[in-house]
Amino acid sequence: MLAYFAKRIGMMVVTLFLIITLTFFLMHAIPGGPFTSEKMLAPEIEEALNAKYGLNDPLWVQYLNYLKGIITLDLGPSFKYPGIRVNDLILDGLPVTAKTGFLALLCVAALGIPLGILAALNQNKWQDTAVMMLATVGVAIPSYVVATVALYIFALQLNLVPTFGLDDWRGYILPVAALSGFWLSFIARLSRSSLLEVLGQDYIVTAKAKGLHPLSILFKHGLRNALIPIVTVLGPVVANLLTGSFVIEQIFALPGIGRHFVLSISNRDYTTIMGITIFYAAFLMVMILIVDILYMLLDPRIKLADRNK
């Protein structure tokens, strides 16, 4: 068990190193620099800024210096906001992004899985048809389209929610709905197909023949195995929701990590782009590791295979 986790952590470190390296050199391959803008700076000012941030050093020196900062968990200074570190920008936007994402995750889990179960237990009935129609629409329509239409109808026309910001609890309604729409629909479809497959297995037929109560069959024998494919996508889903949607945060003007990322692209703020990318990648890998641990809790065969190694 310890050897397995040590191997996985080692793979995570190597993967993160490759992401850092690729992101660094891609950023520096883009024409221009962080201080290149439509309002041209005086050459001597731009030269002083490049010298201050070490941008005149050879690329390999800048790379090694950046790696040293990463090792000490220092993502470097922001080129757009003087005196502010990228770590501060992430810590500043993380509470808003995490809270919005957590609420969206609750919606996905509380509605997606039950809707999928409802559709599976009523296969080919009107309940199944209604859930699948809604889920298909939710998967097909991009979240930014849902956000824009919802903003126009509920904020501008009906004036039921604020158009931007998080001044009160109503400000979370539209961002959470837009953020969770796709994943809620995806989880509902996955839950339905997974449960239908499990309910057709021989051991379920045997349990029914023994006269076990239908609820006991469903919750004790069916759902545990049906949840395994859902756990497969749980890591990326949680990482996606808890780190926010860049487009959604920009549409609703939420002061989260996603909005900082979008602004950093338009401002050529290299260190912020790289820092948020690395943060997202690290968080995603941690969530995938947690998914592997959940696998061992849900599927005893994984434990057995691990013992036999």
PDB file of N, CA, C and O in Angstrom, residues 35-43 45-46:
ATOM      1  N   PHE A  35       5.399  43.673 -20.563  1.00  0.00           N
ATOM      2  CA  PHE A  35       5.270  45.132 -20.518  1.00  0.00           C
ATOM      3  C   PHE A  35       5.014  45.720 -21.905  1.00  0.00           C
ATOM      4  O   PHE A  35       5.115  46.917 -22.113  1.00  0.00           O
ATOM      5  N   THR A  36       4.690  44.813 -22.843  1.00  0.00           N
ATOM      6  CA  THR A  36       4.319  45.256 -24.182  1.00  0.00           C
ATOM      7  C   THR A  36       2.831  45.562 -24.188  1.00  0.00           C
ATOM      8  O   THR A  36       2.014  44.718 -23.853  1.00  0.00           O
ATOM      9  N   SER A  37       2.466  46.765 -24.543  1.00  0.00           N
ATOM     10  CA  SER A  37       1.059  47.155 -24.547  1.00  0.00           C
ATOM     11  C   SER A  37       0.829  48.211 -25.616  1.00  0.00           C
ATOM     12  O   SER A  37       1.765  48.684 -26.271  1.00  0.00           O
ATOM     13  N   GLU A  38      -0.448  48.532 -25.817  1.00  0.00           N
ATOM     14  CA  GLU A  38      -0.782  49.538 -26.813  1.00  0.00           C
ATOM     15  C   GLU A  38      -0.212  50.902 -26.402  1.00  0.00           C
ATOM     16  O   GLU A  38       0.211  51.688 -27.241  1.00  0.00           O
ATOM     17  N   LYS A  39      -0.210  51.205 -25.122  1.00  0.00           N
ATOM     18  CA  LYS A  39       0.381  52.456 -24.636  1.00  0.00           C
ATOM     19  C   LYS A  39       1.864  52.185 -24.394  1.00  0.00           C
ATOM     20  O   LYS A  39       2.254  51.635 -23.368  1.00  0.00           O
ATOM     21  N   MET A  40       2.667  52.529 -25.378  1.00  0.00           N
ATOM     22  CA  MET A  40       4.083  52.183 -25.347  1.00  0.00           C
ATOM     23  C   MET A  40       4.797  52.886 -24.197  1.00  0.00           C
ATOM     24  O   MET A  40       4.634  54.085 -23.978  1.00  0.00           O
ATOM     25  N   LEU A  41       5.601  52.098 -23.477  1.00  0.00           N
ATOM     26  CA  LEU A  41       6.434  52.662 -22.425  1.00  0.00           C
ATOM     27  C   LEU A  41       7.698  53.240 -23.041  1.00  0.00           C
ATOM     28  O   LEU A  41       8.138  52.823 -24.123  1.00  0.00           O
ATOM     29  N   ALA A  42       8.295  54.184 -22.343  1.00  0.00           N
ATOM     30  CA  ALA A  42       9.593  54.695 -22.777  1.00  0.00           C
ATOM     31  C   ALA A  42      10.610  53.555 -22.735  1.00  0.00           C
ATOM     32  O   ALA A  42      10.580  52.728 -21.820  1.00  0.00           O
ATOM     33  N   PRO A  43      11.487  53.443 -23.720  1.00  0.00           N
ATOM     34  CA  PRO A  43      12.438  52.318 -23.775  1.00  0.00           C
ATOM     35  C   PRO A  43      13.232  52.144 -22.493  1.00  0.00           C
ATOM     36  O   PRO A  43      13.478  51.011 -22.058  1.00  0.00           O
ATOM     37  N   ILE A  45      12.303  52.931 -19.455  1.00  0.00           N
ATOM     38  CA  ILE A  45      11.424  52.397 -18.399  1.00  0.00           C
ATOM     39  C   ILE A  45      11.201  50.905 -18.602  1.00  0.00           C
ATOM     40  O   ILE A  45      11.268  50.117 -17.652  1.00  0.00           O
ATOM     41  N   GLU A  46      10.945  50.517 -19.833  1.00  0.00           N
ATOM     42  CA  GLU A  46      10.741  49.091 -20.118  1.00  0.00           C
ATOM     43  C   GLU A  46      11.996  48.288 -19.821  1.00  0.00           C
ATOM     44  O   GLU A  46      11.928  47.178 -19.278  1.00  0.00           O
TER      45      GLU A  46
END
